[in-house]
Tab-separated table of C-alpha atoms and ligand atoms in Angstrom:
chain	number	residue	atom	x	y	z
A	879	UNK	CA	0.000	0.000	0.000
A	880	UNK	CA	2.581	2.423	1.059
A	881	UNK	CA	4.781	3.790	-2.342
A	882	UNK	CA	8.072	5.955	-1.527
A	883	UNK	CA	6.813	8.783	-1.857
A	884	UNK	CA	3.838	8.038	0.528
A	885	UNK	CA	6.604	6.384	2.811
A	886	UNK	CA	8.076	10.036	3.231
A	887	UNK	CA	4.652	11.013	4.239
A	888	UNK	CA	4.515	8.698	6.630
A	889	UNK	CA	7.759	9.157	8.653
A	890	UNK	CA	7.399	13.042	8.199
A	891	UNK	CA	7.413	14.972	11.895
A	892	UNK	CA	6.108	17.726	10.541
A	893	UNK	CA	2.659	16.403	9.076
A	894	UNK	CA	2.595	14.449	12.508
A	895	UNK	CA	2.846	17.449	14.702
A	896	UNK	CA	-0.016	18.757	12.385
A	897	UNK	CA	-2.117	16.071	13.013
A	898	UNK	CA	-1.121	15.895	16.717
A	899	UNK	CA	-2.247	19.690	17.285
A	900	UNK	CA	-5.613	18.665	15.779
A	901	UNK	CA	-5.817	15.411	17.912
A	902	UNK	CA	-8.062	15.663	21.168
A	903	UNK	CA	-8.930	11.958	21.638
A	904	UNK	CA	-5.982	9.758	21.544
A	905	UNK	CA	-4.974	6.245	22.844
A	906	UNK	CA	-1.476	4.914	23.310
A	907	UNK	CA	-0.462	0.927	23.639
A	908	UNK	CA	2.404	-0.053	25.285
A	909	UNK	CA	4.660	-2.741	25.177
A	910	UNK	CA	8.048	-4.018	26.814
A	911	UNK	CA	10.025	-1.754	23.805
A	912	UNK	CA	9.187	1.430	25.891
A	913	UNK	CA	10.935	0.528	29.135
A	914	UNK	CA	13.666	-0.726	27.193
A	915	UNK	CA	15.596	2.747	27.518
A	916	UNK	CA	15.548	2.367	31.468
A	917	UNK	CA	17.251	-1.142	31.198
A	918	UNK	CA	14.781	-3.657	31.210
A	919	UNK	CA	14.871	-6.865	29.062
A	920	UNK	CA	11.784	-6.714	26.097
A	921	UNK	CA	9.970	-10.305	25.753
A	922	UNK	CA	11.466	-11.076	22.035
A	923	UNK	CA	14.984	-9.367	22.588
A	924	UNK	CA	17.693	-11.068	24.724
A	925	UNK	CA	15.156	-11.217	27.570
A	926	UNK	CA	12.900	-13.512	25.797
A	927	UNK	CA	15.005	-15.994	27.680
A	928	UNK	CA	15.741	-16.606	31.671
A	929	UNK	CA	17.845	-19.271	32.558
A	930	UNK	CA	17.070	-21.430	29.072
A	931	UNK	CA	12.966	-20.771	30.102
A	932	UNK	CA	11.241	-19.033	27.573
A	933	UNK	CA	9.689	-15.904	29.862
A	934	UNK	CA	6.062	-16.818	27.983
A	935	UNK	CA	6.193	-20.410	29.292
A	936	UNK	CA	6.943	-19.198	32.775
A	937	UNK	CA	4.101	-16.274	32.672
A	938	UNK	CA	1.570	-19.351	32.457
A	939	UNK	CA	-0.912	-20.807	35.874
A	940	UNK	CA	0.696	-24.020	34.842
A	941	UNK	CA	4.319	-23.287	34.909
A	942	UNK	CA	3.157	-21.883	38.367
A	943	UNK	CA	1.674	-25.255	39.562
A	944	UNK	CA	4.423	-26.989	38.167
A	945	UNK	CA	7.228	-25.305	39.985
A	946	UNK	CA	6.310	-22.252	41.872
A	947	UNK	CA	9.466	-21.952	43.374
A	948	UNK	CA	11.363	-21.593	39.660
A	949	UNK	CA	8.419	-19.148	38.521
A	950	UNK	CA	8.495	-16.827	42.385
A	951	UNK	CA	12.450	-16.659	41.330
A	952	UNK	CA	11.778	-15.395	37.660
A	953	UNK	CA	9.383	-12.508	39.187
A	954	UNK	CA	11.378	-11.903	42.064
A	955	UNK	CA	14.079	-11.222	39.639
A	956	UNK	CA	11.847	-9.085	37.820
A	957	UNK	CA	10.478	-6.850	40.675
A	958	UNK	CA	14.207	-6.343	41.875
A	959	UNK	CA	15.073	-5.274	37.898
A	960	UNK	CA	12.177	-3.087	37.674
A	961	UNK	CA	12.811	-1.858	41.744
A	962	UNK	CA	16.118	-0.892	40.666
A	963	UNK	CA	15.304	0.499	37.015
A	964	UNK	CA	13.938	4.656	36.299
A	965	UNK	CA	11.335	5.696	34.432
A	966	UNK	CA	12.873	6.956	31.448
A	967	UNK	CA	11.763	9.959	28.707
A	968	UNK	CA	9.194	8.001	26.753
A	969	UNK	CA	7.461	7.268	30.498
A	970	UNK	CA	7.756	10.606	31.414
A	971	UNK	CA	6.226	12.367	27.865
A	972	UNK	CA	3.029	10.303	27.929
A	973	UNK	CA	2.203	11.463	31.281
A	974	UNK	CA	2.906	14.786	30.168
A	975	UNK	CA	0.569	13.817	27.566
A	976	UNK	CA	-2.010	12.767	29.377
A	977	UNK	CA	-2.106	15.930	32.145
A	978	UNK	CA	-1.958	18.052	28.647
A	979	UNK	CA	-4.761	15.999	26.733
A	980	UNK	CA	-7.930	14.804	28.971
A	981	UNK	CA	-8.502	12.794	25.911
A	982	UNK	CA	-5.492	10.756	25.744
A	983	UNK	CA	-5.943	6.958	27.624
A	984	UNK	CA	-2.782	5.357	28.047
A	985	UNK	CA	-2.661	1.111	27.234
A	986	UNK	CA	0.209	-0.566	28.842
A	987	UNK	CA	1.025	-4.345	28.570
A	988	UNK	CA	3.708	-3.400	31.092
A	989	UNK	CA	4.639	-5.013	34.437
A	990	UNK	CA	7.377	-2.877	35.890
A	991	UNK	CA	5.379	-0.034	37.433
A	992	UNK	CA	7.244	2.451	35.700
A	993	UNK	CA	4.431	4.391	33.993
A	994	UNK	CA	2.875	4.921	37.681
A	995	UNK	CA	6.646	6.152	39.086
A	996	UNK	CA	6.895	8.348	36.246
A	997	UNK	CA	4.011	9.871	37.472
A	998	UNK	CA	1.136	8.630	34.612
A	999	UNK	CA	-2.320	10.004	36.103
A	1000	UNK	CA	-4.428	6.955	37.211
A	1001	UNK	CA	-6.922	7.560	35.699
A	1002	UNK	CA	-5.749	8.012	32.308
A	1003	UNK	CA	-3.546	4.514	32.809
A	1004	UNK	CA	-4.524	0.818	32.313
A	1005	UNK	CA	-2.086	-1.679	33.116
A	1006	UNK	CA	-3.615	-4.547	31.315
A	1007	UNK	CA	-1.539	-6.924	32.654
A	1008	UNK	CA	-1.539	-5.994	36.017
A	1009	UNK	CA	1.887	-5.462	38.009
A	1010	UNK	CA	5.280	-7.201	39.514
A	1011	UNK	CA	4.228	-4.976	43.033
A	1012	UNK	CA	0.411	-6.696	43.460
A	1013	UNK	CA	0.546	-9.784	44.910
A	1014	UNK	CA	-2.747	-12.030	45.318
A	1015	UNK	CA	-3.143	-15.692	46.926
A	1016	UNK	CA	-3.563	-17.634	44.563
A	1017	UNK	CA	-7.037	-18.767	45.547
A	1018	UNK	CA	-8.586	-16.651	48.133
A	1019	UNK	CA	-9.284	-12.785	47.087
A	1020	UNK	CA	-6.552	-11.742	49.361
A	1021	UNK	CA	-4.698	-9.063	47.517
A	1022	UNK	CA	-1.418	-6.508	48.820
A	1023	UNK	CA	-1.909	-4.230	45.928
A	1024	UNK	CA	1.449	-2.906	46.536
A	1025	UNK	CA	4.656	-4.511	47.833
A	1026	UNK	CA	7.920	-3.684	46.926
A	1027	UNK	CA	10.073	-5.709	49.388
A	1028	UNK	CA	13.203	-7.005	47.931
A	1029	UNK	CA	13.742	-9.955	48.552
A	1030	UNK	CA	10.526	-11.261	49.019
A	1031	UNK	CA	11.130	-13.570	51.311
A	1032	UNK	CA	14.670	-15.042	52.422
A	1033	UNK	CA	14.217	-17.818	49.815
A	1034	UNK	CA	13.876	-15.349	47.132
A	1035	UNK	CA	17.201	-13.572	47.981
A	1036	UNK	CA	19.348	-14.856	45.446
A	1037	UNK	CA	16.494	-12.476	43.152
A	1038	UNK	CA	17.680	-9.549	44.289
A	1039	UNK	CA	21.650	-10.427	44.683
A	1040	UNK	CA	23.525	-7.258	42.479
A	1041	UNK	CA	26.227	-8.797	40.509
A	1042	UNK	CA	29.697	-9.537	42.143
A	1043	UNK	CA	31.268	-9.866	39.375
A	1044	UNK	CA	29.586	-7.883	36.114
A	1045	UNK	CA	32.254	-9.090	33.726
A	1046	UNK	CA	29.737	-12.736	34.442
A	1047	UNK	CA	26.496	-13.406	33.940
A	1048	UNK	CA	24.238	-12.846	36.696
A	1049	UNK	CA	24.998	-16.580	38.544
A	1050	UNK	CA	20.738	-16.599	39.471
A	1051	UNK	CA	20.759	-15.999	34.971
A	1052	UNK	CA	23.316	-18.657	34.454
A	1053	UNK	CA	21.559	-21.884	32.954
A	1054	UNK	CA	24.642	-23.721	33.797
A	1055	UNK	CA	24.973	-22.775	37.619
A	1056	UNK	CA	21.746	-25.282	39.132
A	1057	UNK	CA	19.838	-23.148	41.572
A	1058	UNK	CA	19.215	-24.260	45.153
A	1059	UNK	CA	15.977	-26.039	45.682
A	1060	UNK	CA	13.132	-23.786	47.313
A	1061	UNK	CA	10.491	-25.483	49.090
A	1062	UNK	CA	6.737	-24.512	48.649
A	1063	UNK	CA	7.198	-24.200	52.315
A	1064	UNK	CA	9.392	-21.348	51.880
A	1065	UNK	CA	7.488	-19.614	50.016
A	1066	UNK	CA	5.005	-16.634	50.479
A	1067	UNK	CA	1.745	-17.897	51.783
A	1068	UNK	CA	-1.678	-16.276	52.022
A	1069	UNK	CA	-2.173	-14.410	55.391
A	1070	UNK	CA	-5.794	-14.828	54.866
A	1071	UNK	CA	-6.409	-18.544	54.068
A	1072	UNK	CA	-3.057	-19.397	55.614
A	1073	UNK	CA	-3.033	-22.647	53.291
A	1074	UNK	CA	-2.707	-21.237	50.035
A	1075	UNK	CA	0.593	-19.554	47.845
A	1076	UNK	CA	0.654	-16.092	47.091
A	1077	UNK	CA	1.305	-15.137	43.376
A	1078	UNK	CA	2.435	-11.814	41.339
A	1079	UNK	CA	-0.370	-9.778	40.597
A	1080	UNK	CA	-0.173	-10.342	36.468
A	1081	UNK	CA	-2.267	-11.695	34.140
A	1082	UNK	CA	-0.702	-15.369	33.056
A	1083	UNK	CA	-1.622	-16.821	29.271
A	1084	UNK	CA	-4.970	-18.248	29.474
A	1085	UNK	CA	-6.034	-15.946	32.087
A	1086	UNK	CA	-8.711	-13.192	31.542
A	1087	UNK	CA	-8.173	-9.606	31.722
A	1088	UNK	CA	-9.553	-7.505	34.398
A	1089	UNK	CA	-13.885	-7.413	33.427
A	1090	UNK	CA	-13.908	-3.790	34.960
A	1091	UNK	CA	-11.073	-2.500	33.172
A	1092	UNK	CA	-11.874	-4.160	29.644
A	1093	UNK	CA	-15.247	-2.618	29.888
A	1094	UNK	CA	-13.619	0.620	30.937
A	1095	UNK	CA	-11.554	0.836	27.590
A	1096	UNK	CA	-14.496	-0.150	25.430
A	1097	UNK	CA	-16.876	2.232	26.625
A	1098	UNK	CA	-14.012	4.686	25.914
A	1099	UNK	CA	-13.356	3.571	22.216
A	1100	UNK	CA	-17.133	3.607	21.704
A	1101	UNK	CA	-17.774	6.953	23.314
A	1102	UNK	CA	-16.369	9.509	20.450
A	1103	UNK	CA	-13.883	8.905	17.376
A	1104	UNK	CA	-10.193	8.527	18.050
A	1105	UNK	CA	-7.543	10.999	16.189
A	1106	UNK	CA	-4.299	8.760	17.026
A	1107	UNK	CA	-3.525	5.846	18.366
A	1108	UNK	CA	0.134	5.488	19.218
A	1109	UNK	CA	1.932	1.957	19.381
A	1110	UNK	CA	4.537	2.325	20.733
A	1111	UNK	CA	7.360	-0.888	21.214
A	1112	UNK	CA	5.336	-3.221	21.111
A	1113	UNK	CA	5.167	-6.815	18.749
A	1114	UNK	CA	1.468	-6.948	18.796
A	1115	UNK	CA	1.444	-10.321	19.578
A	1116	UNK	CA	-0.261	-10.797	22.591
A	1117	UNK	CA	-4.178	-10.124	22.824
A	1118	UNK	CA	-6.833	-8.399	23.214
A	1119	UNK	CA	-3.777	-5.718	23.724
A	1120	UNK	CA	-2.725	-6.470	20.042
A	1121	UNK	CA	-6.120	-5.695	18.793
A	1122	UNK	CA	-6.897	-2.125	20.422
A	1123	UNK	CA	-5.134	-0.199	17.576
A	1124	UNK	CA	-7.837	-1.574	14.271
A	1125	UNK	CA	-10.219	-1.561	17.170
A	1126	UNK	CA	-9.868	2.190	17.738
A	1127	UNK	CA	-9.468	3.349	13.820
A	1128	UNK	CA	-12.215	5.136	12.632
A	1129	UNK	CA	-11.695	5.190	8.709
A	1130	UNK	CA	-10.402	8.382	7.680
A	1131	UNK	CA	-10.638	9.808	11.384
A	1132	UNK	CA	-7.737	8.314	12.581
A	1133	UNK	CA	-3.706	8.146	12.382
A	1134	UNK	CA	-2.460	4.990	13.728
A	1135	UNK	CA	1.315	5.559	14.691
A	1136	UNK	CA	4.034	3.060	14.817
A	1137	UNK	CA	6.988	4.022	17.254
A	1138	UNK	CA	9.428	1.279	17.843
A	1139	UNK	CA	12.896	0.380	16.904
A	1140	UNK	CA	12.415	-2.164	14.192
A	1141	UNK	CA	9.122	-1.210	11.114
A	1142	UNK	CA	9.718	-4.065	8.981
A	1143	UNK	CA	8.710	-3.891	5.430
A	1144	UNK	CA	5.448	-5.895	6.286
A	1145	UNK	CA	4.454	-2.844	9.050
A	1146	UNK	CA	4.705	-0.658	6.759
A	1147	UNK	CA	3.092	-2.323	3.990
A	1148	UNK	CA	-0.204	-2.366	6.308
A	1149	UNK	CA	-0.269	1.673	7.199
A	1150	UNK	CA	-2.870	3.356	5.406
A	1151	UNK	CA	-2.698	6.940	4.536
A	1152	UNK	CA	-2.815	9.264	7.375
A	1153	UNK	CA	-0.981	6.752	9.488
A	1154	UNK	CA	2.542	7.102	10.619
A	1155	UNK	CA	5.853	5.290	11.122
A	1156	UNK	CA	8.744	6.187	13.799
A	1157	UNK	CA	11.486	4.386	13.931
A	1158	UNK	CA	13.870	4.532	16.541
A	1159	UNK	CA	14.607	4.592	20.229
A	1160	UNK	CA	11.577	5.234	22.124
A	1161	UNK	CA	13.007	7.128	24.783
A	1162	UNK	CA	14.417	9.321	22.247
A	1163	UNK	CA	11.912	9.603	19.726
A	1164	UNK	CA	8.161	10.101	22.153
A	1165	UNK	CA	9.696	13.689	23.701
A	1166	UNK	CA	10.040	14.881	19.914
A	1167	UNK	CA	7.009	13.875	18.722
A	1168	UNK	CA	5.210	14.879	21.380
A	1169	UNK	CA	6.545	18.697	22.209
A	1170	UNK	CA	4.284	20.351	20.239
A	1171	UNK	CA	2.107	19.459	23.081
A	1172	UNK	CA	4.189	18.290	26.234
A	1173	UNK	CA	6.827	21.004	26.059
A	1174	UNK	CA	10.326	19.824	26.740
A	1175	UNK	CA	10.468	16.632	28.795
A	1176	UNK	CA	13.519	16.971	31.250
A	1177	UNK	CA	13.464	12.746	31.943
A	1178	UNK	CA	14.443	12.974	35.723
A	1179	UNK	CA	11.362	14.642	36.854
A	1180	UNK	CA	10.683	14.527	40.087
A	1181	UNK	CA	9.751	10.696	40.484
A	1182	UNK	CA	7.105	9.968	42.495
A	1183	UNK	CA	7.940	7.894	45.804
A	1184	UNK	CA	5.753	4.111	45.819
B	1989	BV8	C1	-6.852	-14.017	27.396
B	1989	BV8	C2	2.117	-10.410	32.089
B	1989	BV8	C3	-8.982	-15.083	27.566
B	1989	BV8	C4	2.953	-11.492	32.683
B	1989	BV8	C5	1.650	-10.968	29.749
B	1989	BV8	C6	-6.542	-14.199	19.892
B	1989	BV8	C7	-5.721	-14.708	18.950
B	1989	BV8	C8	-4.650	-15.534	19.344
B	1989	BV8	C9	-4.371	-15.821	20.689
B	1989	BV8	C10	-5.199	-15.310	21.610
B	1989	BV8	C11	-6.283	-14.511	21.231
B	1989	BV8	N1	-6.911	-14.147	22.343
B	1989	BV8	C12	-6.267	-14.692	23.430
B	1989	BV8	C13	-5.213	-15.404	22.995
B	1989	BV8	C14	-4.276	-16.111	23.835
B	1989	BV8	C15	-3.170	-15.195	24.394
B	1989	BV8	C16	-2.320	-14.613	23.292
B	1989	BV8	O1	-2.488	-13.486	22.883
B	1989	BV8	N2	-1.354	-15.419	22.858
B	1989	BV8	C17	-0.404	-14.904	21.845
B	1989	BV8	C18	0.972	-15.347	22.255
B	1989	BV8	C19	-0.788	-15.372	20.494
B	1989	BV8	N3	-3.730	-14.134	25.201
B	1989	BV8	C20	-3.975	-14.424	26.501
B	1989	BV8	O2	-3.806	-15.509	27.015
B	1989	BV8	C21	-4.572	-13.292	27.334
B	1989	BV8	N4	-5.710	-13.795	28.052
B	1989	BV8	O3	-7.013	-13.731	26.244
B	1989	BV8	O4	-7.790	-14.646	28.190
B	1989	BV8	C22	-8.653	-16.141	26.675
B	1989	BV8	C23	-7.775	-17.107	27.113
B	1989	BV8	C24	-7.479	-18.121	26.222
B	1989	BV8	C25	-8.011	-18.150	24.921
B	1989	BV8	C26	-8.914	-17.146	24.543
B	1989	BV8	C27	-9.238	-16.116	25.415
B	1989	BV8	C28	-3.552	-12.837	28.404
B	1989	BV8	C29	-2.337	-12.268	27.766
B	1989	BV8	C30	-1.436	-11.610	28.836
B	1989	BV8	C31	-0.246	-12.456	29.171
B	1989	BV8	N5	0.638	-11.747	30.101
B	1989	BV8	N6	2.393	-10.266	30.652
B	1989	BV8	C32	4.426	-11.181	32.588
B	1989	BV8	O5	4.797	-10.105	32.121
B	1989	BV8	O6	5.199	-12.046	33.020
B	1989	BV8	S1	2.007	-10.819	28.063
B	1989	BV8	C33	3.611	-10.109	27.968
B	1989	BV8	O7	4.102	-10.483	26.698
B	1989	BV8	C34	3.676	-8.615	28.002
B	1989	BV8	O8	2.805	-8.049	28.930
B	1989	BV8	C35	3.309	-8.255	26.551
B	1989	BV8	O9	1.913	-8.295	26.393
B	1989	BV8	C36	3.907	-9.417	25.786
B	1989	BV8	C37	5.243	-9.039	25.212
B	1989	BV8	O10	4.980	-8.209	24.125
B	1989	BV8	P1	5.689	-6.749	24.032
B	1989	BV8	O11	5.461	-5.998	25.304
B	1989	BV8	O12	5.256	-6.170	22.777
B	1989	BV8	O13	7.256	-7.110	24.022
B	1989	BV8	P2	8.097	-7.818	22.856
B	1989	BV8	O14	9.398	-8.145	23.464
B	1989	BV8	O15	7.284	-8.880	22.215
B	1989	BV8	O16	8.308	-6.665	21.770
B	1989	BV8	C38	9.062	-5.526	22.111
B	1989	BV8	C39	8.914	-4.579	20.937
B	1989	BV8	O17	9.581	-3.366	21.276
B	1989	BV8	C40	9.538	-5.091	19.650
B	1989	BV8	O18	8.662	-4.785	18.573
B	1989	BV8	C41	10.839	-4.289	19.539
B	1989	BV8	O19	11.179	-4.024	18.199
B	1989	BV8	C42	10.461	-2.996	20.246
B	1989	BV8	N7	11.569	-2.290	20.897
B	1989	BV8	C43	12.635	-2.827	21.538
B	1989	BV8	N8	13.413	-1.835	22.074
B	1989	BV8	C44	12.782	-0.651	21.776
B	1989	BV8	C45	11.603	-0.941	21.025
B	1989	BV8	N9	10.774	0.015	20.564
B	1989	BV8	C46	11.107	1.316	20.851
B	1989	BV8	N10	12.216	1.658	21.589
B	1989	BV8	C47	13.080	0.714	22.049
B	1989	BV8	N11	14.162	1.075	22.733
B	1990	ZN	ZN1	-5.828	-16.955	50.392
């Protein structure tokens, strides 16, 4: 669909500022591309592997049954990443976005809490896929909808080891080092039913997304015609996230935008006109395209504590 020519129009900053000025109602989606910048592993990059596991086979309720121990160590590693991690620019110009634009609705497949530490107003934020910091039992509707302690528990410690020796992997990453055996018994239990493990707060494969919030976004999709949707480093792999962006498109209304390090030909073979392509960093690129609206985005704002 997309000819050269309408290939300049579609990575030109210029027509998207245009278009960005005129653009009240607009929805982002998020994936693991945008904390990327702030040092965390993506799901298909490098980090689409922990210790040999594929990280989509461990974010499953039966990876969890079979070895909760393995799968408390491969979130406790990812709570003390994130713990330690910052919000970076592209976190910080979205919620500059979204305190400049009472239309904009943010989408994020994220985990890592960094959207909310970057300050993100709540209420123009869905974490579809919940968070590292909730934990839940894993039967009972006991819920801590915010813990940060690192380690978790004592048999979790190796989780939140820093490297002794950088110039080697991470032992807790290295396949080839076996890790110690943790008993069920050692790990976090349910205060309420007493019986039962506790579990990370995120949605697993084969688990539903939260009713409240799913109805949430489609009454806002349904309520007025978007201007721009912005997709921003994500694979669109994973649904219902994957299908929010043709979901939201009102023919001839509105821009669909691309931002993420890697277009292939295919991508951009499926824009239409009006739609856009960024490729790039992020980090880098969100504070440019957004100025016309957010200003300049410093990057260590003042982060918000919890
Ligand atoms: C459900 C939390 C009801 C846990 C996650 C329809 C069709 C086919 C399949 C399905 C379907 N509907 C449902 C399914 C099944 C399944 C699914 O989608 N499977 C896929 C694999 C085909 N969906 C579900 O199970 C969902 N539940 O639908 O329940 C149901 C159930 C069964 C059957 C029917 C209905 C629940 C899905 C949620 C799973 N939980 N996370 C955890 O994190 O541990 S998903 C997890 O993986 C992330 O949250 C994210 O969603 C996904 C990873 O994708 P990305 O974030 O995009 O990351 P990725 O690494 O893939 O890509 C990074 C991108 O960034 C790349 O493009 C790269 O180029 C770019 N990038 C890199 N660096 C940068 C950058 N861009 C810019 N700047 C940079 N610096
Ligand atoms: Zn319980």
């Amino acid at each position: 669909m997309a000819s050269s020519a309408s290939r300049a129009a579609l990575s030109s900053i210029p027509l998207f500022h245009e278009k960005l000025l005129k653009s009240n109602r607009i929805l982002a989606v998020c994936g693991a591309g945008l904390s990327a910048a702030s040092g965390l592993p993506t799901f298909r990059g490098a980090g689409g592997l922990w210790r040999n596991h594929n990280a989509v086979d461990l974010a499953t309720p039966e990876a969890f049954d079979a070895d909760p121990g393995l799968v408390w160590l491969f979130y406790a590693y990812r709570r003390h990443m994130a713990l330690t991690a910052k919000p970076n620019p592209a976190h910080y110009s979205l919620a500059e976005l979204a305190r400049k634009r009472p239309g904009f609705k943010c989408l994020s497949q994220n985990v890592d809490n960094l959207h909310v530490r970057a300050n993100h107003p709540s209420d123009q934020l869905s974490l579809l896929h919940g968070s590292l910091f909730t934990l839940k039992c894993t039967t009972c509707s006991w819920k801590d909808p915010y813990n940060i302690a690192d380690p978790l528990c004592p048999a979790l410690a190796p989780a939140a080891e820093s490297n002794p020796d950088p110039t080697k992997p991470l032992p807790l990453l290295d396949p080839a080092q076996p890790l110690a055996e943790i008993r069920e018994s050692e790990l976090p239990h349910c205060p309420d039913c007493k019986t039962e493990l506790q579990r990370p707060g995120v949605v697993w494969f084969g688990e539903m997304l939260d009713e409240d919030m799913l109805d949430d976004i489609e009454e806002w999709i349904e309520k007025e015609p978007v201007d721009m949707v912005l997709v921003v480093g994500t694979s669109s792999a994973v649904y219902p996230a994957a299908g929010y962006a043709e979901r939201a498109r009102t023919k001839g209304r509105t821009s669909v935008v691309t931002v993420n390090l890697e277009i292939t030909e295919e991508d951009w073979g499926r824009m239409r006109k009006g739609d856009f392509g960024f490729e790039g960093d992020a980090s880098l690129l969100l504070p440019e395209l957004l100025r016309p609206v957010i200003g300049e985005v410093k990057g260590e704002e003042e982060e918000l504590e919890g």
